[in-house]
């Protein structure tokens, strides 16, 4: 489920979503319907994003560099549901985006999740490097056992929109 930076948990039902987006485009108020569908799909994934944020904030700070900006809160701010309707990829997912301006550590979400951790030079001594570990599987564990519920919630949002469009044709 989780992969390279940034990583995500996603719901992808390509055929159904593609057909639904085509039907929305055919409608007169298609732009508003599309926005509403995307909003409803994001809302369905918000509990998962909140759980992932809680998981990273629960990571102990001992061993992490005690300087500002705060790493855990910076990573938590970069977790959000994402919905794309059309293009190369269509679907809904919770994504941990890169942390570009945090301690020169853009891959923090990915590295904190990895069992291997990351290497970095010791502060003040560029010749000595250390291996550091975060909270292993913090992102993956936030969704463990609940993937089906999030997928069902997103599919329910899609079904609601499909029913709404179908009722117009009758």
XYZ file of N, CA and C in Angstrom:
510
model
N 0.811 -1.194 0.000
C 0.000 0.000 0.000
C 0.858 1.263 0.000
N 1.849 1.312 0.873
C 2.708 2.484 0.921
C 3.915 2.233 0.049
N 4.356 3.243 -0.685
C 5.490 3.103 -1.581
C 6.401 4.290 -1.477
N 7.138 4.567 -2.530
C 8.136 5.632 -2.556
C 7.576 6.987 -2.184
N 8.447 7.961 -2.052
C 8.008 9.264 -1.584
C 7.224 9.996 -2.651
N 6.205 10.731 -2.363
C 5.401 10.563 -1.163
C 4.619 9.261 -1.274
N 4.173 8.729 -0.182
C 3.489 7.449 -0.229
C 2.057 7.615 0.207
N 1.256 6.567 -0.056
C -0.174 6.746 0.140
C -0.892 5.426 0.325
N -2.114 5.540 0.788
C -3.065 4.434 0.798
C -4.166 4.898 -0.136
N -4.503 4.113 -1.144
C -5.442 4.604 -2.131
C -6.570 3.664 -2.449
N -7.615 4.233 -3.014
C -8.764 3.486 -3.512
C -8.824 3.773 -5.001
N -8.764 2.719 -5.794
C -8.784 2.919 -7.236
C -9.759 1.941 -7.871
N -10.881 2.430 -8.295
C -11.829 1.631 -9.043
C -11.959 2.330 -10.386
N -11.013 2.050 -11.266
C -10.862 2.799 -12.513
C -12.094 2.783 -13.402
N -12.639 1.608 -13.684
C -13.755 1.535 -14.626
C -14.966 2.303 -14.111
N -15.339 2.045 -12.866
C -16.502 2.719 -12.303
C -16.311 4.215 -12.183
N -15.139 4.630 -11.743
C -14.863 6.053 -11.584
C -14.797 6.742 -12.935
N -14.171 6.109 -13.918
C -14.080 6.696 -15.254
C -15.469 6.884 -15.857
N -16.325 5.871 -15.698
C -17.694 5.969 -16.224
C -18.469 7.072 -15.519
N -18.288 7.174 -14.210
C -18.983 8.207 -13.444
C -18.528 9.599 -13.870
N -17.231 9.784 -14.074
C -16.700 11.089 -14.485
C -17.218 11.452 -15.876
N -17.302 10.464 -16.785
C -17.863 10.727 -18.118
C -19.319 11.173 -18.009
N -20.084 10.521 -17.137
C -21.492 10.885 -16.958
C -21.619 12.289 -16.372
N -20.740 12.624 -15.466
C -20.763 13.971 -14.870
C -20.458 15.018 -15.927
N -19.491 14.746 -16.784
C -19.130 15.704 -17.839
C -20.292 15.967 -18.782
N -21.142 14.955 -18.983
C -22.285 15.098 -19.885
C -23.383 15.971 -19.276
N -23.357 16.161 -17.984
C -24.385 16.962 -17.320
C -24.118 18.458 -17.516
N -25.202 19.228 -17.456
C -25.104 20.669 -17.633
C -24.282 21.329 -16.521
N -24.510 20.900 -15.296
C -23.779 21.450 -14.151
C -22.646 20.495 -13.727
N -21.983 19.913 -14.708
C -20.960 18.905 -14.464
C -19.816 19.380 -13.594
N -19.428 20.627 -13.744
C -18.299 21.147 -12.965
C -18.613 21.136 -11.472
N -19.818 21.553 -11.122
C -20.219 21.560 -9.717
C -20.366 20.129 -9.182
N -20.927 19.247 -10.003
C -21.074 17.853 -9.591
C -19.709 17.203 -9.354
N -18.772 17.502 -10.207
C -17.410 16.962 -10.079
C -16.757 17.446 -8.788
N -16.914 18.733 -8.509
C -16.367 19.297 -7.268
C -16.997 18.637 -6.051
N -18.305 18.434 -6.124
C -19.015 17.818 -5.001
C -18.581 16.362 -4.803
N -18.416 15.628 -5.903
C -17.955 14.240 -5.808
C -16.558 14.191 -5.169
N -15.658 15.039 -5.633
C -14.293 15.069 -5.080
C -14.330 15.410 -3.598
N -15.168 16.376 -3.215
C -15.284 16.767 -1.811
C -15.791 15.605 -0.966
N -16.818 14.912 -1.453
C -17.383 13.785 -0.708
C -16.383 12.636 -0.577
N -15.597 12.404 -1.612
C -14.591 11.345 -1.560
C -13.477 11.702 -0.566
N -13.075 12.979 -0.556
C -12.062 13.431 0.423
C -12.599 13.293 1.841
N -13.859 13.671 2.045
C -14.483 13.556 3.371
C -14.494 12.107 3.848
N -14.689 11.172 2.916
C -14.714 9.756 3.279
C -13.350 9.287 3.790
N -12.278 9.925 3.332
C -10.923 9.527 3.725
C -10.351 10.337 4.885
N -11.038 11.390 5.292
C -10.513 12.241 6.377
C -10.228 11.491 7.676
N -11.072 10.543 8.099
C -10.740 9.808 9.329
C -9.407 9.059 9.223
N -9.095 8.539 8.040
C -7.820 7.858 7.838
C -6.646 8.811 7.939
N -6.803 10.007 7.367
C -5.746 11.008 7.442
C -5.536 11.446 8.887
N -6.612 11.607 9.618
C -6.524 11.993 11.026
C -5.809 10.921 11.838
N -6.119 9.667 11.550
C -5.463 8.553 12.234
C -3.964 8.530 11.948
N -3.583 8.772 10.702
C -2.162 8.805 10.336
C -1.454 9.977 11.031
N -2.124 11.120 11.114
C -1.540 12.273 11.808
C -1.330 11.961 13.284
N -2.309 11.318 13.891
C -2.185 10.939 15.305
C -1.038 9.962 15.501
N -0.879 9.061 14.556
C 0.173 8.059 14.653
C 1.560 8.682 14.622
N 1.784 9.653 13.732
C 3.115 10.284 13.661
C 3.334 11.195 14.867
N 2.287 11.820 15.368
C 2.452 12.692 16.536
C 2.742 11.870 17.795
N 2.367 10.588 17.791
C 2.628 9.718 18.941
C 4.051 9.162 18.935
N 4.805 9.460 17.890
C 6.189 8.986 17.821
C 7.011 9.666 18.912
N 7.802 8.890 19.668
C 8.619 9.524 20.708
C 9.664 10.440 20.089
N 9.962 11.534 20.757
C 10.915 12.501 20.209
C 12.335 12.249 20.670
N 12.551 11.313 21.584
C 13.906 11.036 22.040
C 14.724 10.492 20.883
N 15.925 10.987 20.760
C 16.800 10.558 19.685
C 16.672 11.424 18.457
N 15.563 12.117 18.301
C 15.428 13.035 17.182
C 16.075 14.365 17.553
N 16.530 15.074 16.544
C 17.182 16.356 16.798
C 16.196 17.306 17.477
N 16.546 17.868 18.625
C 15.602 18.693 19.381
C 15.519 20.145 18.917
N 15.788 20.430 17.656
C 15.750 21.807 17.171
C 14.489 22.061 16.369
N 14.179 23.325 16.164
C 13.015 23.690 15.379
C 13.375 23.603 13.903
N 12.480 23.447 12.998
C 11.062 23.208 13.205
C 10.782 21.766 13.628
N 9.676 21.600 14.291
C 9.310 20.290 14.827
C 9.026 19.320 13.686
N 9.714 18.211 13.685
C 9.613 17.238 12.599
C 8.257 16.542 12.567
N 7.792 16.074 13.727
C 6.526 15.334 13.755
C 5.363 16.192 13.290
N 5.268 17.410 13.767
C 4.141 18.261 13.356
C 4.260 18.665 11.889
N 5.487 18.823 11.379
C 5.673 19.159 9.965
C 5.201 18.002 9.080
N 5.507 16.778 9.480
C 5.054 15.608 8.722
C 3.531 15.493 8.815
N 2.979 15.698 10.009
C 1.522 15.597 10.196
C 0.773 16.605 9.328
N 1.324 17.796 9.168
C 0.675 18.819 8.342
C 0.633 18.432 6.874
N 1.531 17.559 6.458
C 1.627 17.168 5.057
C 0.812 15.925 4.716
N 0.001 15.432 5.634
C -0.839 14.256 5.387
C -2.248 14.737 5.085
N -2.745 14.352 3.913
C -4.111 14.746 3.566
C -4.691 13.833 2.492
N -6.020 13.765 2.458
C -6.675 12.978 1.411
C -6.558 13.700 0.071
N -6.401 12.939 -0.983
C -6.274 13.504 -2.325
C -7.221 12.754 -3.249
N -7.907 13.489 -4.114
C -8.818 12.893 -5.092
C -8.481 13.458 -6.458
N -8.358 12.575 -7.436
C -8.158 12.997 -8.826
C -9.210 12.306 -9.669
N -9.875 13.078 -10.475
C -10.925 12.553 -11.345
C -10.521 12.808 -12.790
N -9.981 11.807 -13.437
C -9.547 11.926 -14.823
C -8.035 12.036 -14.907
N -7.533 12.018 -16.125
C -6.097 12.076 -16.332
C -5.478 10.693 -16.289
N -4.178 10.640 -16.038
C -3.463 9.353 -16.023
C -3.873 8.478 -14.846
N -4.162 9.096 -13.731
C -4.535 8.350 -12.533
C -5.829 8.927 -11.997
N -6.797 8.086 -11.732
C -8.050 8.513 -11.113
C -8.240 7.701 -9.851
N -8.661 8.360 -8.806
C -8.927 7.655 -7.565
C -8.866 8.574 -6.373
N -8.890 7.963 -5.205
C -8.834 8.700 -3.947
C -7.811 8.011 -3.067
N -7.008 8.797 -2.356
C -5.989 8.230 -1.483
C -5.627 9.209 -0.386
N -5.054 8.667 0.650
C -4.474 9.494 1.707
C -2.991 9.512 1.408
N -2.422 10.700 1.359
C -1.061 10.843 0.904
C -0.231 11.615 1.923
N 1.015 11.185 2.096
C 1.967 11.915 2.935
C 2.924 12.616 1.977
N 2.758 13.913 1.832
C 3.572 14.685 0.905
C 4.952 14.952 1.494
N 5.899 15.279 0.620
C 7.259 15.584 1.063
C 7.267 16.838 1.938
N 8.231 16.879 2.854
C 8.404 18.028 3.753
C 9.602 18.825 3.250
N 9.393 19.662 2.255
C 10.480 20.317 1.531
C 11.403 21.174 2.387
N 10.860 22.001 3.230
C 11.682 22.979 3.944
C 11.872 22.655 5.422
N 11.890 21.393 5.766
C 12.047 21.008 7.164
C 13.406 20.339 7.345
N 14.330 21.065 7.914
C 15.662 20.545 8.256
C 16.403 19.913 7.091
N 16.112 20.308 5.872
C 16.749 19.684 4.728
C 16.411 18.208 4.620
N 15.206 17.835 5.012
C 14.788 16.441 5.115
C 13.467 16.251 4.359
N 13.506 16.351 3.015
C 12.258 16.273 2.250
C 11.564 14.920 2.305
N 12.303 13.846 2.522
C 11.704 12.511 2.550
C 11.365 12.045 3.955
N 11.141 12.961 4.862
C 10.858 12.602 6.254
C 9.701 11.612 6.398
N 8.552 11.803 5.722
C 7.465 10.833 5.902
C 7.887 9.413 5.534
N 8.608 9.282 4.444
C 9.048 7.958 3.989
C 10.089 7.373 4.931
N 11.082 8.159 5.312
C 12.174 7.655 6.139
C 11.712 7.314 7.561
N 10.804 8.088 8.113
C 10.296 7.798 9.456
C 9.497 6.497 9.482
N 8.920 6.121 8.354
C 8.107 4.911 8.244
C 8.952 3.658 8.036
N 10.167 3.815 7.510
C 11.029 2.677 7.151
C 11.702 2.039 8.350
N 11.793 0.726 8.320
C 12.481 0.005 9.395
C 13.967 0.337 9.402
N 14.548 0.590 8.240
C 15.968 0.905 8.135
C 16.323 2.300 8.598
N 15.349 3.183 8.711
C 15.602 4.553 9.140
C 16.362 5.345 8.096
N 17.260 6.226 8.558
C 18.041 7.066 7.661
C 19.372 7.414 8.319
N 20.325 7.773 7.484
C 21.646 8.188 7.964
C 21.785 9.691 7.797
N 22.465 10.310 8.735
C 22.731 11.735 8.625
C 23.989 12.076 9.416
N 24.663 13.186 9.058
C 25.853 13.586 9.822
C 25.454 14.124 11.195
N 26.317 13.931 12.166
C 26.094 14.451 13.514
C 26.168 15.970 13.454
N 25.231 16.630 14.138
C 25.194 18.087 14.138
C 26.515 18.638 14.691
N 27.134 19.513 13.916
C 28.388 20.132 14.352
C 29.619 19.336 13.966
N 29.457 18.108 13.477
C 30.595 17.281 13.091
C 30.224 16.562 11.797
N 30.628 17.112 10.677
C 30.233 16.580 9.375
C 30.953 15.286 9.002
N 31.908 14.848 9.802
C 32.659 13.633 9.486
C 32.054 12.386 10.133
N 31.259 12.563 11.171
C 30.659 11.429 11.871
C 29.191 11.310 11.458
N 28.815 10.116 10.999
C 27.446 9.859 10.574
C 26.794 8.875 11.531
N 25.481 9.012 11.720
C 24.739 8.106 12.586
C 23.527 7.558 11.833
N 23.069 6.404 12.281
C 21.848 5.793 11.754
C 20.727 6.136 12.729
N 19.630 6.666 12.219
C 18.527 7.060 13.083
C 17.244 6.383 12.625
N 16.385 6.044 13.577
C 15.132 5.353 13.278
C 13.956 6.175 13.794
N 12.866 6.148 13.041
C 11.643 6.821 13.456
C 10.688 5.817 14.060
N 9.402 6.003 13.807
C 8.378 5.079 14.281
C 8.017 4.179 13.102
N 8.511 2.967 13.123
C 8.358 2.045 12.003
C 6.876 1.800 11.702
N 6.540 1.905 10.431
C 5.186 1.652 9.924
C 4.112 2.554 10.532
N 4.456 3.762 10.929
C 3.457 4.657 11.508
C 2.335 4.932 10.518
N 2.655 5.071 9.228
C 1.638 5.356 8.219
C 0.821 4.101 7.927
N 1.507 2.991 7.704
C 0.826 1.749 7.358
C -0.096 1.271 8.480
N 0.386 1.343 9.716
C -0.398 0.867 10.856
C -1.654 1.705 11.098
N -1.635 2.962 10.668
C -2.808 3.823 10.850
C -4.010 3.300 10.060
N -3.754 2.532 9.003
C -4.830 2.047 8.139
C -5.077 0.549 8.280
N -4.194 -0.135 8.982
C -4.276 -1.597 9.076
C -5.636 -2.037 9.619
N -6.294 -2.903 8.852
C -7.586 -3.429 9.251
C -8.757 -2.538 8.896
N -8.503 -1.319 8.432
C -9.582 -0.389 8.100
C -9.617 -0.011 6.617
N -8.756 -0.640 5.808
C -8.704 -0.308 4.387
C -10.063 -0.502 3.723
N -10.732 -1.598 4.067
C -12.036 -1.898 3.485
C -13.087 -0.858 3.827
N -13.043 -0.346 5.042
C -14.019 0.669 5.459
C -13.823 1.966 4.671
N -12.565 2.357 4.460
C -12.296 3.585 3.700
C -12.675 3.406 2.237
N -12.372 2.231 1.699
C -12.727 1.944 0.310
C -14.244 1.966 0.147
N -14.958 1.359 1.087
C -16.420 1.341 1.036
C -16.998 2.754 1.133
N -16.399 3.596 1.970
C -16.889 4.972 2.124
C -16.697 5.769 0.828
N -15.559 5.576 0.170
C -15.311 6.273 -1.096
C -16.266 5.750 -2.165
N -16.447 4.445 -2.220
C -17.358 3.876 -3.198
C -18.800 4.304 -2.936
N -19.161 4.493 -1.681
C -20.499 4.988 -1.343
C -20.694 6.414 -1.868
N -19.659 7.248 -1.757
C -19.741 8.605 -2.304
C -19.922 8.555 -3.816
N -19.229 7.617 -4.465
C -19.378 7.459 -5.913
C -20.788 6.977 -6.261
N -21.294 6.016 -5.493
C -22.647 5.486 -5.731
C -23.709 6.565 -5.546
N -23.557 7.392 -4.516
C -24.510 8.476 -4.275
C -24.578 9.406 -5.479
N -23.413 9.752 -6.028
C -23.384 10.642 -7.184
C -23.983 9.951 -8.406
N -23.702 8.671 -8.584
C -24.267 7.919 -9.715
C -25.790 7.862 -9.623
N -26.304 7.628 -8.408
C -27.766 7.599 -8.213
C -28.371 8.972 -8.517
N -27.684 10.006 -8.115
C -28.177 11.355 -8.342
C -28.265 11.667 -9.836
N -27.249 11.274 -10.588
C -27.252 11.513 -12.027
C -28.314 10.635 -12.704
N -28.423 9.388 -12.262
C -29.415 8.482 -12.833
C -30.843 8.973 -12.597
N -31.084 9.565 -11.422
C -32.432 10.051 -11.112
C -32.817 11.241 -12.007
N -31.858 11.969 -12.510
C -32.137 13.089 -13.428
C -32.632 12.562 -14.772
N -32.102 11.429 -15.187
C -32.455 10.878 -16.510
C -33.861 10.303 -16.525
N -34.397 9.964 -15.384
C -35.725 9.342 -15.332
C -36.839 10.306 -15.581
